[in-house]
Amino acid sequence: MAVDPSYSRLAEFLAEVVNLRRVAALAYWDQQTMMPKAGAEARGNHLAVLNKIAHEKFTSPEVGRLLEGLRGYEASLPYESDEASTVRVARREYEKAVKLPPDLVVRLSRAESEGFGVWLQAREAKDYRVFRPALERLYGLMREVTDVLGYEEHPLDALLDQSEPGMKAREVEALFSELRESLVPLCQAIFARCGAVDDAVVRQEFPEAGQMAAGREAAEAIGFDLTTRGRLDLSVHPFTTSFSPNDARITTKIDERYLVTSLYACIHEAGHGTYEQGVPARLEQSILGDGASGGVHESQSLLWENVVGRSHGFCEFLYPRLARHFPAQLAGVPLETFYRAVNKVQPSFIRVDADEVTYNLHVMIRWELEKAVFDGKLDLRDLAEAWNAKFRDYLGITPPDDLEGVLQDIHWTGGFGASFASYTIGHVSCQQLYQKAKQDIPGLEDGFGMGEFRPLLQWMNRNVHAWGAKLTPQELLERATGRPLDAGPYLAYIRGKFKGIYGK
Ligand code: ZN
């Protein structure tokens, strides 16, 4: 069928919007990695202008007219075609974007840039009270956003829809109650046997240069291309961004006295990076040249970080390579000691360092706090105390200061609400995807010890990455696994694996 001229016009518009967003992402990457501190204010202006122009372009009346006129063309094409998907996804985003007044977009962008600067100051002072006014401003703006976007049941639905299209706060609540019921008693049983795993081997002096080299090696081993299509740099908070499938950037942060932080951050971010590099090149200038959602993105990073990266097979492959970077620290230490050390379960303060079992309790705490704020049950003045109380309740520990408590995540400098849920959705959906890949590829895990990760990456390429942003997370999961989101496989995996390590 001939391409509708209106479709070509729409695609041109969208390509401009996509390119503007990519330049904004580049400015953001620079802000997090290279920019001198004093550049913050000007960078806030750069980002505000770029976001404003992209928003104005995307919400122009012509885009609305084109989308309206293309309804028949869209209906005449297969649902999964590039063209029908472009129109469908653009319409879904357009209908949300036109509700946001341009001045709100600018105020939000400025508040986020300023919030980032204030967050850094608060971290230096280890004092939440420094950050609180910025967070209050951001929260006020998020309330404005939920009001203009609208919602049927809960204001968090409007924000959740931005990271997980179609997902409702009610569904996230149901997921957390199922997890809470199993994970809280499991954690308590394991904490009682904490001494069963000694992780002293990964808590020695590991100089930065060796850690960067080891991180690069691990990232490349799982199939993230760092040679011509990717970069690895340092930032306060590890993250991944990309400007095309041929330019994906990951970052890490180093703790010279804990090997796991950077090593597994590199594998995690490289997992995101394989998704970015795996989106088909033909979608590069299209609104579909992206991942399906935050949760689907996390399914890829957590797959490589935990399911593969913390498996016995991967450790067999990785450990001799690590020993080359750190001969003095690892000499004479058996592989089994390393495998158990990287799988140690313990109550901890920092989410990004948390193990697979306690991780979702960290997320649940944030979700419960955000929901309480939106429900008017928690004042932001009391957030730090409420944070510490939840840590006592679920993990039995109290953060020594706000830096190890409420100030640890960058997320709240980018608005307030719902984005953390994506991590738990990622943990859960990644097990569903992995179990299906194991069924489809006989002997999949047998190759891990020899560094054979390509069959798994190719399965993810075909079943996840190839879709770009065409499908909602639910549609993608159903097509890839035949089932909706289901905590069962994740809980079965956690119980089985940690019974093997802790005997409980
Ligand atoms: Zn991630």
Short mmCIF file of C-alpha atoms and ligand atoms in Angstrom, two decimals:
data_model
loop_
_atom_site.label_atom_id
_atom_site.label_comp_id
_atom_site.label_asym_id
_atom_site.label_seq_id
_atom_site.Cartn_x
_atom_site.Cartn_y
_atom_site.Cartn_z
CA MET A 1 0.00 0.00 0.00
CA ALA A 2 1.22 3.51 -0.85
CA VAL A 3 2.32 5.64 2.09
CA ASP A 4 -0.27 8.28 2.89
CA PRO A 5 1.25 11.78 2.34
CA SER A 6 -0.20 12.87 5.70
CA TYR A 7 1.74 10.03 7.28
CA SER A 8 4.99 11.26 5.70
CA ARG A 9 4.28 14.75 7.03
CA LEU A 10 3.57 13.36 10.52
CA ALA A 11 6.75 11.29 10.42
CA GLU A 12 8.75 14.46 9.56
CA PHE A 13 7.26 16.30 12.54
CA LEU A 14 7.95 13.39 14.86
CA ALA A 15 11.55 13.07 13.65
CA GLU A 16 12.14 16.71 14.60
CA VAL A 17 10.63 16.14 18.03
CA VAL A 18 12.69 12.98 18.53
CA ASN A 19 15.90 14.77 17.54
CA LEU A 20 15.20 17.66 19.93
CA ARG A 21 14.57 15.18 22.74
CA ARG A 22 17.82 13.39 21.95
CA VAL A 23 19.79 16.65 22.14
CA ALA A 24 18.12 17.35 25.51
CA ALA A 25 19.15 13.85 26.62
CA LEU A 26 22.72 14.63 25.53
CA ALA A 27 22.69 17.86 27.58
CA TYR A 28 21.39 15.84 30.52
CA TRP A 29 24.09 13.17 30.09
CA ASP A 30 26.72 15.94 30.10
CA GLN A 31 25.15 17.50 33.22
CA GLN A 32 25.51 14.19 35.06
CA THR A 33 29.00 13.23 33.87
CA MET A 34 31.19 16.12 32.69
CA MET A 35 29.67 19.50 33.52
CA PRO A 36 31.44 21.65 36.14
CA LYS A 37 29.18 22.37 39.13
CA ALA A 38 28.80 26.06 38.30
CA GLY A 39 27.25 25.22 34.95
CA ALA A 40 24.02 24.07 36.58
CA GLU A 41 22.01 27.25 36.17
CA ALA A 42 22.82 27.71 32.49
CA ARG A 43 22.19 24.02 31.85
CA GLY A 44 18.77 24.43 33.42
CA ASN A 45 18.04 27.11 30.82
CA HIS A 46 19.34 24.96 27.95
CA LEU A 47 17.16 22.04 28.95
CA ALA A 48 14.10 24.20 29.61
CA VAL A 49 14.33 25.73 26.12
CA LEU A 50 14.90 22.40 24.38
CA ASN A 51 12.02 20.75 26.25
CA LYS A 52 9.77 23.72 25.51
CA ILE A 53 10.49 23.68 21.76
CA ALA A 54 10.04 19.89 21.59
CA HIS A 55 6.77 20.17 23.49
CA GLU A 56 5.46 23.03 21.33
CA LYS A 57 6.36 21.19 18.15
CA PHE A 58 4.77 17.95 19.29
CA THR A 59 1.58 19.63 20.47
CA SER A 60 1.12 21.88 17.43
CA PRO A 61 -2.41 21.88 15.97
CA GLU A 62 -1.06 20.42 12.72
CA VAL A 63 0.03 17.23 14.52
CA GLY A 64 -3.49 16.96 15.95
CA ARG A 65 -5.05 17.41 12.48
CA LEU A 66 -2.68 14.86 10.91
CA LEU A 67 -3.39 12.27 13.63
CA GLU A 68 -7.14 12.79 13.21
CA GLY A 69 -6.92 12.47 9.42
CA LEU A 70 -4.86 9.28 9.66
CA ARG A 71 -7.45 7.21 11.57
CA GLY A 72 -8.58 5.38 8.40
CA TYR A 73 -5.00 4.76 7.24
CA GLU A 74 -4.09 3.40 10.67
CA ALA A 75 -7.12 1.07 10.72
CA SER A 76 -6.23 -0.29 7.25
CA LEU A 77 -2.79 -1.50 8.43
CA PRO A 78 -1.73 -4.37 10.70
CA TYR A 79 -1.64 -3.34 14.38
CA GLU A 80 2.07 -4.16 14.68
CA SER A 81 3.20 -2.36 11.49
CA ASP A 82 5.61 0.57 11.88
CA GLU A 83 3.04 2.97 10.43
CA ALA A 84 -0.02 1.97 12.47
CA SER A 85 2.13 1.80 15.62
CA THR A 86 3.62 5.24 14.97
CA VAL A 87 0.17 6.80 14.63
CA ARG A 88 -1.18 4.92 17.67
CA VAL A 89 1.75 5.73 19.99
CA ALA A 90 1.97 9.34 18.76
CA ARG A 91 -1.77 9.78 19.40
CA ARG A 92 -1.51 8.34 22.92
CA GLU A 93 1.38 10.70 23.75
CA TYR A 94 -0.20 13.65 21.94
CA GLU A 95 -3.46 13.36 23.86
CA LYS A 96 -1.49 13.56 27.10
CA ALA A 97 0.93 16.26 25.95
CA VAL A 98 -1.77 18.72 24.76
CA LYS A 99 -3.19 18.70 28.25
CA LEU A 100 0.09 20.06 29.67
CA PRO A 101 0.32 23.86 29.34
CA PRO A 102 3.75 24.95 27.95
CA ASP A 103 4.46 27.12 31.01
CA LEU A 104 4.00 24.06 33.26
CA VAL A 105 6.49 22.14 31.12
CA VAL A 106 9.01 24.98 31.49
CA ARG A 107 8.44 25.33 35.25
CA LEU A 108 8.84 21.57 35.68
CA SER A 109 12.03 21.45 33.64
CA ARG A 110 13.54 24.38 35.63
CA ALA A 111 12.47 22.89 38.96
CA GLU A 112 14.10 19.59 38.00
CA SER A 113 17.43 21.21 37.09
CA GLU A 114 17.38 23.37 40.23
CA GLY A 115 16.25 20.40 42.28
CA PHE A 116 19.26 18.42 41.09
CA GLY A 117 21.65 21.17 42.26
CA VAL A 118 19.92 21.47 45.63
CA TRP A 119 19.90 17.68 46.03
CA LEU A 120 23.69 17.65 45.58
CA GLN A 121 24.03 20.38 48.26
CA ALA A 122 21.72 18.47 50.61
CA ARG A 123 23.79 15.33 50.06
CA GLU A 124 26.95 17.23 50.98
CA ALA A 125 25.25 18.49 54.15
CA LYS A 126 23.66 15.02 54.70
CA ASP A 127 20.54 16.98 55.56
CA TYR A 128 17.10 16.42 54.03
CA ARG A 129 15.95 19.84 55.24
CA VAL A 130 18.19 21.45 52.59
CA PHE A 131 16.38 19.52 49.83
CA ARG A 132 12.86 19.81 51.25
CA PRO A 133 11.84 23.17 49.68
CA ALA A 134 12.90 21.91 46.23
CA LEU A 135 10.99 18.67 46.75
CA GLU A 136 7.91 20.57 47.90
CA ARG A 137 8.07 22.67 44.74
CA LEU A 138 8.43 19.54 42.61
CA TYR A 139 5.61 17.79 44.41
CA GLY A 140 3.35 20.82 43.87
CA LEU A 141 4.16 20.67 40.15
CA MET A 142 3.46 16.92 40.04
CA ARG A 143 0.04 17.59 41.58
CA GLU A 144 -0.58 20.15 38.83
CA VAL A 145 0.47 17.52 36.28
CA THR A 146 -1.90 14.88 37.70
CA ASP A 147 -4.74 17.41 37.74
CA VAL A 148 -4.32 18.43 34.11
CA LEU A 149 -3.70 14.86 32.87
CA GLY A 150 -6.68 13.56 34.81
CA TYR A 151 -7.25 10.13 36.37
CA GLU A 152 -10.14 7.89 37.28
CA GLU A 153 -9.06 6.36 40.57
CA HIS A 154 -5.83 7.76 42.00
CA PRO A 155 -3.54 10.70 41.11
CA LEU A 156 -0.61 8.26 40.89
CA ASP A 157 -2.41 6.60 37.93
CA ALA A 158 -1.64 9.70 35.87
CA LEU A 159 2.08 9.56 36.75
CA LEU A 160 2.33 5.78 36.50
CA ASP A 161 0.92 6.00 32.99
CA GLN A 162 4.02 8.02 32.00
CA SER A 163 6.45 5.24 32.94
CA GLU A 164 4.14 2.19 32.56
CA PRO A 165 1.47 2.98 29.95
CA GLY A 166 -1.89 1.56 31.00
CA MET A 167 -0.88 0.49 34.52
CA LYS A 168 -2.99 1.54 37.53
CA ALA A 169 -1.94 2.29 41.13
CA ARG A 170 -4.42 -0.40 42.21
CA GLU A 171 -2.48 -3.05 40.22
CA VAL A 172 0.83 -1.91 41.72
CA GLU A 173 -0.72 -2.14 45.19
CA ALA A 174 -1.86 -5.71 44.47
CA LEU A 175 1.62 -6.66 43.24
CA PHE A 176 3.26 -5.22 46.37
CA SER A 177 0.84 -6.99 48.73
CA GLU A 178 1.65 -10.34 47.09
CA LEU A 179 5.38 -9.64 47.35
CA ARG A 180 5.12 -8.27 50.89
CA GLU A 181 3.42 -11.47 52.07
CA SER A 182 6.26 -13.69 50.81
CA LEU A 183 9.32 -11.46 51.02
CA VAL A 184 8.98 -10.09 54.55
CA PRO A 185 9.02 -13.55 56.26
CA LEU A 186 11.67 -14.80 53.81
CA CYS A 187 13.94 -11.84 54.65
CA GLN A 188 13.49 -12.39 58.36
CA ALA A 189 14.42 -16.07 58.02
CA ILE A 190 17.54 -15.16 56.02
CA PHE A 191 18.55 -12.25 58.31
CA ALA A 192 18.53 -14.73 61.19
CA ARG A 193 21.21 -16.68 59.28
CA CYS A 194 23.14 -13.62 58.06
CA GLY A 195 26.44 -15.08 59.20
CA ALA A 196 26.04 -18.02 56.80
CA VAL A 197 27.55 -15.90 54.01
CA ASP A 198 30.79 -13.96 54.48
CA ASP A 199 31.38 -11.21 51.92
CA ALA A 200 34.78 -10.00 53.18
CA VAL A 201 36.28 -10.96 49.81
CA VAL A 202 34.43 -8.13 48.00
CA ARG A 203 35.02 -5.64 50.85
CA GLN A 204 38.72 -4.93 50.40
CA GLU A 205 40.59 -2.08 48.69
CA PHE A 206 39.80 -2.19 44.96
CA PRO A 207 41.41 0.78 43.14
CA GLU A 208 39.25 2.70 40.67
CA ALA A 209 41.28 1.89 37.54
CA GLY A 210 40.92 -1.87 38.03
CA GLN A 211 37.21 -1.51 38.76
CA MET A 212 36.62 0.49 35.57
CA ALA A 213 38.50 -2.11 33.52
CA ALA A 214 36.58 -4.99 35.14
CA GLY A 215 33.27 -3.17 34.61
CA ARG A 216 34.04 -2.65 30.93
CA GLU A 217 34.94 -6.29 30.51
CA ALA A 218 31.73 -7.49 32.18
CA ALA A 219 29.58 -5.05 30.16
CA GLU A 220 31.16 -6.20 26.91
CA ALA A 221 30.85 -9.87 27.86
CA ILE A 222 27.06 -9.70 27.97
CA GLY A 223 26.99 -8.09 24.53
CA PHE A 224 26.95 -4.33 25.15
CA ASP A 225 29.04 -2.79 22.36
CA LEU A 226 31.52 -0.37 23.92
CA THR A 227 33.83 -0.34 20.93
CA THR A 228 31.99 1.79 18.40
CA ARG A 229 28.43 2.19 19.71
CA GLY A 230 28.72 2.88 23.42
CA ARG A 231 30.55 4.65 26.27
CA LEU A 232 31.13 4.05 29.97
CA ASP A 233 31.65 7.03 32.31
CA LEU A 234 31.31 7.98 35.97
CA SER A 235 28.36 9.77 37.59
CA VAL A 236 26.88 10.23 41.07
CA HIS A 237 24.05 7.86 40.18
CA PRO A 238 24.56 5.18 37.52
CA PHE A 239 22.24 5.55 34.52
CA THR A 240 21.85 4.76 30.82
CA THR A 241 20.83 7.04 27.99
CA SER A 242 21.06 6.86 24.23
CA PHE A 243 20.89 9.18 21.27
CA SER A 244 20.49 6.40 18.70
CA PRO A 245 21.02 2.61 18.69
CA ASN A 246 24.55 3.50 17.58
CA ASP A 247 25.30 5.76 20.54
CA ALA A 248 24.26 4.36 23.91
CA ARG A 249 25.92 5.66 27.07
CA ILE A 250 26.16 3.96 30.45
CA THR A 251 27.64 5.26 33.71
CA THR A 252 28.79 3.73 36.96
CA LYS A 253 29.95 4.89 40.37
CA ILE A 254 32.93 3.50 42.24
CA ASP A 255 33.25 2.51 45.87
CA GLU A 256 36.91 1.59 46.32
CA ARG A 257 36.10 -0.52 49.36
CA TYR A 258 33.24 -2.53 47.85
CA LEU A 259 33.76 -4.32 44.55
CA VAL A 260 30.09 -5.11 43.97
CA THR A 261 28.80 -1.52 43.61
CA SER A 262 30.46 -0.63 40.33
CA LEU A 263 30.81 -4.13 38.88
CA TYR A 264 27.11 -4.88 39.12
CA ALA A 265 26.13 -1.30 38.22
CA CYS A 266 28.10 -1.79 34.99
CA ILE A 267 26.29 -5.06 34.26
CA HIS A 268 22.92 -3.50 35.15
CA GLU A 269 23.43 -0.44 32.97
CA ALA A 270 24.90 -2.55 30.18
CA GLY A 271 21.65 -4.55 30.31
CA HIS A 272 19.76 -1.30 29.66
CA GLY A 273 22.36 -0.55 27.01
CA THR A 274 21.71 -3.80 25.13
CA TYR A 275 18.05 -2.74 24.89
CA GLU A 276 19.01 0.69 23.52
CA GLN A 277 21.44 -0.86 21.03
CA GLY A 278 18.92 -3.58 20.16
CA VAL A 279 16.13 -1.26 18.99
CA PRO A 280 15.99 -1.63 15.19
CA ALA A 281 18.03 1.02 13.37
CA ARG A 282 15.12 1.76 10.99
CA LEU A 283 13.20 3.21 13.99
CA GLU A 284 15.97 5.65 14.87
CA GLN A 285 14.19 8.78 13.63
CA SER A 286 10.82 7.55 14.81
CA ILE A 287 8.84 7.97 18.00
CA LEU A 288 9.06 4.15 18.26
CA GLY A 289 12.87 4.18 18.61
CA ASP A 290 12.71 3.66 22.35
CA GLY A 291 11.91 1.00 24.97
CA ALA A 292 8.35 -0.06 25.85
CA SER A 293 8.40 1.27 29.42
CA GLY A 294 10.54 1.78 32.50
CA GLY A 295 9.54 -1.67 33.76
CA VAL A 296 10.41 -3.46 30.52
CA HIS A 297 13.72 -1.57 30.52
CA GLU A 298 14.39 -2.78 34.06
CA SER A 299 13.54 -6.34 33.03
CA GLN A 300 16.57 -6.18 30.74
CA SER A 301 18.99 -4.59 33.23
CA LEU A 302 17.92 -6.89 36.08
CA LEU A 303 18.08 -9.96 33.86
CA TRP A 304 21.77 -9.36 33.25
CA GLU A 305 22.64 -7.96 36.66
CA ASN A 306 20.96 -10.63 38.78
CA VAL A 307 19.58 -13.60 36.92
CA VAL A 308 22.65 -13.98 34.72
CA GLY A 309 25.27 -11.84 36.51
CA ARG A 310 24.76 -13.44 39.90
CA SER A 311 24.33 -16.99 38.57
CA HIS A 312 26.92 -19.63 39.30
CA GLY A 313 27.73 -19.97 35.62
CA PHE A 314 28.41 -16.26 35.15
CA CYS A 315 30.62 -16.21 38.25
CA GLU A 316 32.62 -19.15 36.80
CA PHE A 317 33.20 -17.07 33.69
CA LEU A 318 33.86 -13.75 35.43
CA TYR A 319 35.94 -14.71 38.43
CA PRO A 320 39.22 -15.66 36.69
CA ARG A 321 38.96 -12.40 34.71
CA LEU A 322 38.43 -10.37 37.87
CA ALA A 323 41.41 -12.09 39.45
CA ARG A 324 43.57 -10.72 36.63
CA HIS A 325 42.56 -7.15 37.60
CA PHE A 326 42.91 -7.80 41.35
CA PRO A 327 45.48 -10.58 41.82
CA ALA A 328 46.47 -9.55 45.37
CA GLN A 329 42.89 -9.25 46.65
CA LEU A 330 41.53 -12.47 45.13
CA ALA A 331 44.52 -14.81 45.26
CA GLY A 332 43.62 -18.11 46.85
CA VAL A 333 39.96 -17.20 47.35
CA PRO A 334 37.75 -19.99 45.97
CA LEU A 335 35.07 -19.21 43.36
CA GLU A 336 32.38 -20.48 45.74
CA THR A 337 33.30 -17.74 48.26
CA PHE A 338 32.90 -15.08 45.56
CA TYR A 339 29.58 -16.55 44.32
CA ARG A 340 28.16 -16.53 47.84
CA ALA A 341 29.54 -13.04 48.56
CA VAL A 342 27.83 -11.44 45.54
CA ASN A 343 24.60 -13.16 46.59
CA LYS A 344 24.76 -12.12 50.25
CA VAL A 345 21.35 -11.06 51.56
CA GLN A 346 21.36 -8.48 54.31
CA PRO A 347 19.43 -5.48 55.50
CA SER A 348 21.04 -2.46 53.83
CA PHE A 349 20.43 1.26 53.47
CA ILE A 350 21.16 1.83 49.80
CA ARG A 351 18.72 0.56 47.17
CA VAL A 352 21.20 0.30 44.31
CA ASP A 353 23.45 -1.90 46.47
CA ALA A 354 20.59 -4.05 47.74
CA ASP A 355 20.47 -7.78 47.02
CA GLU A 356 17.77 -9.49 44.96
CA VAL A 357 15.69 -10.44 48.00
CA THR A 358 15.55 -7.14 49.89
CA TYR A 359 15.54 -4.93 46.77
CA ASN A 360 11.80 -4.93 46.34
CA LEU A 361 11.32 -3.95 49.99
CA HIS A 362 13.37 -0.83 49.22
CA VAL A 363 11.06 -0.08 46.30
CA MET A 364 7.97 -0.85 48.35
CA ILE A 365 9.07 1.66 51.01
CA ARG A 366 9.32 4.41 48.40
CA TRP A 367 5.98 3.46 46.88
CA GLU A 368 4.24 3.50 50.28
CA LEU A 369 5.77 6.91 51.12
CA GLU A 370 4.84 8.46 47.80
CA LYS A 371 1.32 7.11 48.05
CA ALA A 372 0.98 8.44 51.61
CA VAL A 373 2.10 11.91 50.42
CA PHE A 374 -0.41 11.85 47.55
CA ASP A 375 -3.14 10.61 49.90
CA GLY A 376 -2.44 13.54 52.23
CA LYS A 377 -1.42 11.16 55.01
CA LEU A 378 2.22 12.24 55.09
CA ASP A 379 3.59 15.80 55.07
CA LEU A 380 6.89 16.27 53.22
CA ARG A 381 8.21 17.90 56.41
CA ASP A 382 8.11 14.44 57.99
CA LEU A 383 9.46 12.47 55.03
CA ALA A 384 12.93 11.74 56.46
CA GLU A 385 11.49 10.44 59.74
CA ALA A 386 8.86 8.40 57.90
CA TRP A 387 11.61 6.94 55.69
CA ASN A 388 13.65 5.88 58.72
CA ALA A 389 10.58 4.37 60.43
CA LYS A 390 9.83 2.20 57.38
CA PHE A 391 13.45 0.98 57.32
CA ARG A 392 13.08 -0.05 60.95
CA ASP A 393 9.78 -1.83 60.20
CA TYR A 394 10.80 -3.77 57.10
CA LEU A 395 14.55 -4.16 57.42
CA GLY A 396 15.18 -3.67 61.12
CA ILE A 397 17.79 -0.93 60.62
CA THR A 398 17.86 2.88 60.93
CA PRO A 399 19.87 4.94 58.42
CA PRO A 400 22.72 6.81 60.19
CA ASP A 401 22.00 10.02 58.25
CA ASP A 402 19.89 11.35 55.37
CA LEU A 403 22.61 10.65 52.81
CA GLU A 404 22.16 6.93 53.44
CA GLY A 405 18.45 7.49 53.85
CA VAL A 406 15.99 9.72 52.08
CA LEU A 407 18.59 11.60 49.95
CA GLN A 408 20.03 8.57 48.20
CA ASP A 409 18.00 8.55 44.99
CA ILE A 410 18.20 11.04 42.17
CA HIS A 411 14.62 10.18 41.13
CA TRP A 412 12.89 12.71 43.36
CA THR A 413 14.87 15.52 41.68
CA GLY A 414 12.93 14.64 38.52
CA GLY A 415 9.48 14.91 40.05
CA PHE A 416 7.74 12.88 42.64
CA GLY A 417 5.68 9.83 42.02
CA ALA A 418 5.43 6.28 40.82
CA SER A 419 8.61 5.78 38.78
CA PHE A 420 10.14 3.42 41.37
CA ALA A 421 7.42 0.83 40.72
CA SER A 422 9.13 0.12 37.40
CA TYR A 423 11.98 -1.62 39.25
CA THR A 424 9.65 -4.13 40.83
CA ILE A 425 7.75 -4.63 37.59
CA GLY A 426 11.19 -5.26 36.06
CA HIS A 427 12.14 -7.93 38.65
CA VAL A 428 8.85 -9.70 38.15
CA SER A 429 8.61 -9.55 34.35
CA CYS A 430 12.27 -10.44 33.87
CA GLN A 431 11.68 -13.87 35.44
CA GLN A 432 8.71 -14.44 33.14
CA LEU A 433 10.85 -13.58 30.11
CA TYR A 434 13.80 -15.64 31.33
CA GLN A 435 11.71 -18.76 31.99
CA LYS A 436 10.30 -18.53 28.45
CA ALA A 437 13.77 -18.06 26.97
CA LYS A 438 14.94 -21.14 28.87
CA GLN A 439 12.07 -23.17 27.38
CA ASP A 440 12.89 -21.93 23.88
CA ILE A 441 16.68 -22.44 24.11
CA PRO A 442 17.62 -25.92 25.37
CA GLY A 443 20.75 -25.89 27.54
CA LEU A 444 20.75 -22.09 27.76
CA GLU A 445 22.56 -21.93 31.09
CA ASP A 446 25.18 -24.54 30.16
CA GLY A 447 27.07 -21.95 28.11
CA PHE A 448 27.25 -19.25 30.80
CA GLY A 449 30.46 -20.60 32.36
CA MET A 450 32.17 -20.23 28.96
CA GLY A 451 30.82 -16.73 28.35
CA GLU A 452 28.13 -17.88 25.90
CA PHE A 453 25.50 -15.20 26.44
CA ARG A 454 24.66 -14.52 22.82
CA PRO A 455 21.70 -16.94 22.53
CA LEU A 456 19.95 -15.18 25.44
CA LEU A 457 20.72 -11.70 24.09
CA GLN A 458 19.40 -12.72 20.66
CA TRP A 459 16.19 -14.05 22.26
CA MET A 460 15.74 -10.66 23.98
CA ASN A 461 16.56 -8.90 20.69
CA ARG A 462 13.79 -10.82 18.93
CA ASN A 463 11.14 -10.85 21.64
CA VAL A 464 11.69 -7.55 23.44
CA HIS A 465 14.02 -5.10 21.69
CA ALA A 466 12.68 -5.59 18.17
CA TRP A 467 9.35 -4.02 19.13
CA GLY A 468 10.87 -0.65 20.06
CA ALA A 469 8.09 1.34 21.72
CA LYS A 470 5.29 -0.21 19.62
CA LEU A 471 3.60 -2.21 22.37
CA THR A 472 2.41 -1.41 25.88
CA PRO A 473 4.29 -3.37 28.56
CA GLN A 474 1.31 -5.69 28.99
CA GLU A 475 1.05 -6.35 25.23
CA LEU A 476 4.79 -7.04 25.01
CA LEU A 477 4.78 -9.47 27.93
CA GLU A 478 1.77 -11.34 26.57
CA ARG A 479 3.35 -11.67 23.12
CA ALA A 480 6.73 -12.74 24.50
CA THR A 481 5.55 -15.13 27.22
CA GLY A 482 1.83 -15.76 26.59
CA ARG A 483 0.97 -14.47 30.08
CA PRO A 484 0.14 -11.21 31.86
CA LEU A 485 2.34 -9.82 34.67
CA ASP A 486 2.65 -12.52 37.34
CA ALA A 487 4.79 -12.49 40.51
CA GLY A 488 4.80 -16.32 40.69
CA PRO A 489 7.97 -17.08 38.68
CA TYR A 490 9.95 -14.35 40.48
CA LEU A 491 8.97 -15.63 43.93
CA ALA A 492 9.71 -19.26 42.93
CA TYR A 493 13.14 -18.22 41.63
CA ILE A 494 13.99 -16.26 44.80
CA ARG A 495 12.89 -19.10 47.09
CA GLY A 496 14.80 -21.74 45.12
CA LYS A 497 18.04 -19.80 44.69
CA PHE A 498 18.37 -18.59 48.27
CA LYS A 499 17.40 -21.92 49.78
CA GLY A 500 20.49 -23.20 47.98
CA ILE A 501 22.66 -20.47 49.51
CA TYR A 502 21.16 -20.07 53.00
CA GLY A 503 19.54 -23.47 53.45
CA LYS A 504 16.25 -21.75 54.31
ZN ZN B 1 17.96 0.34 35.82
#
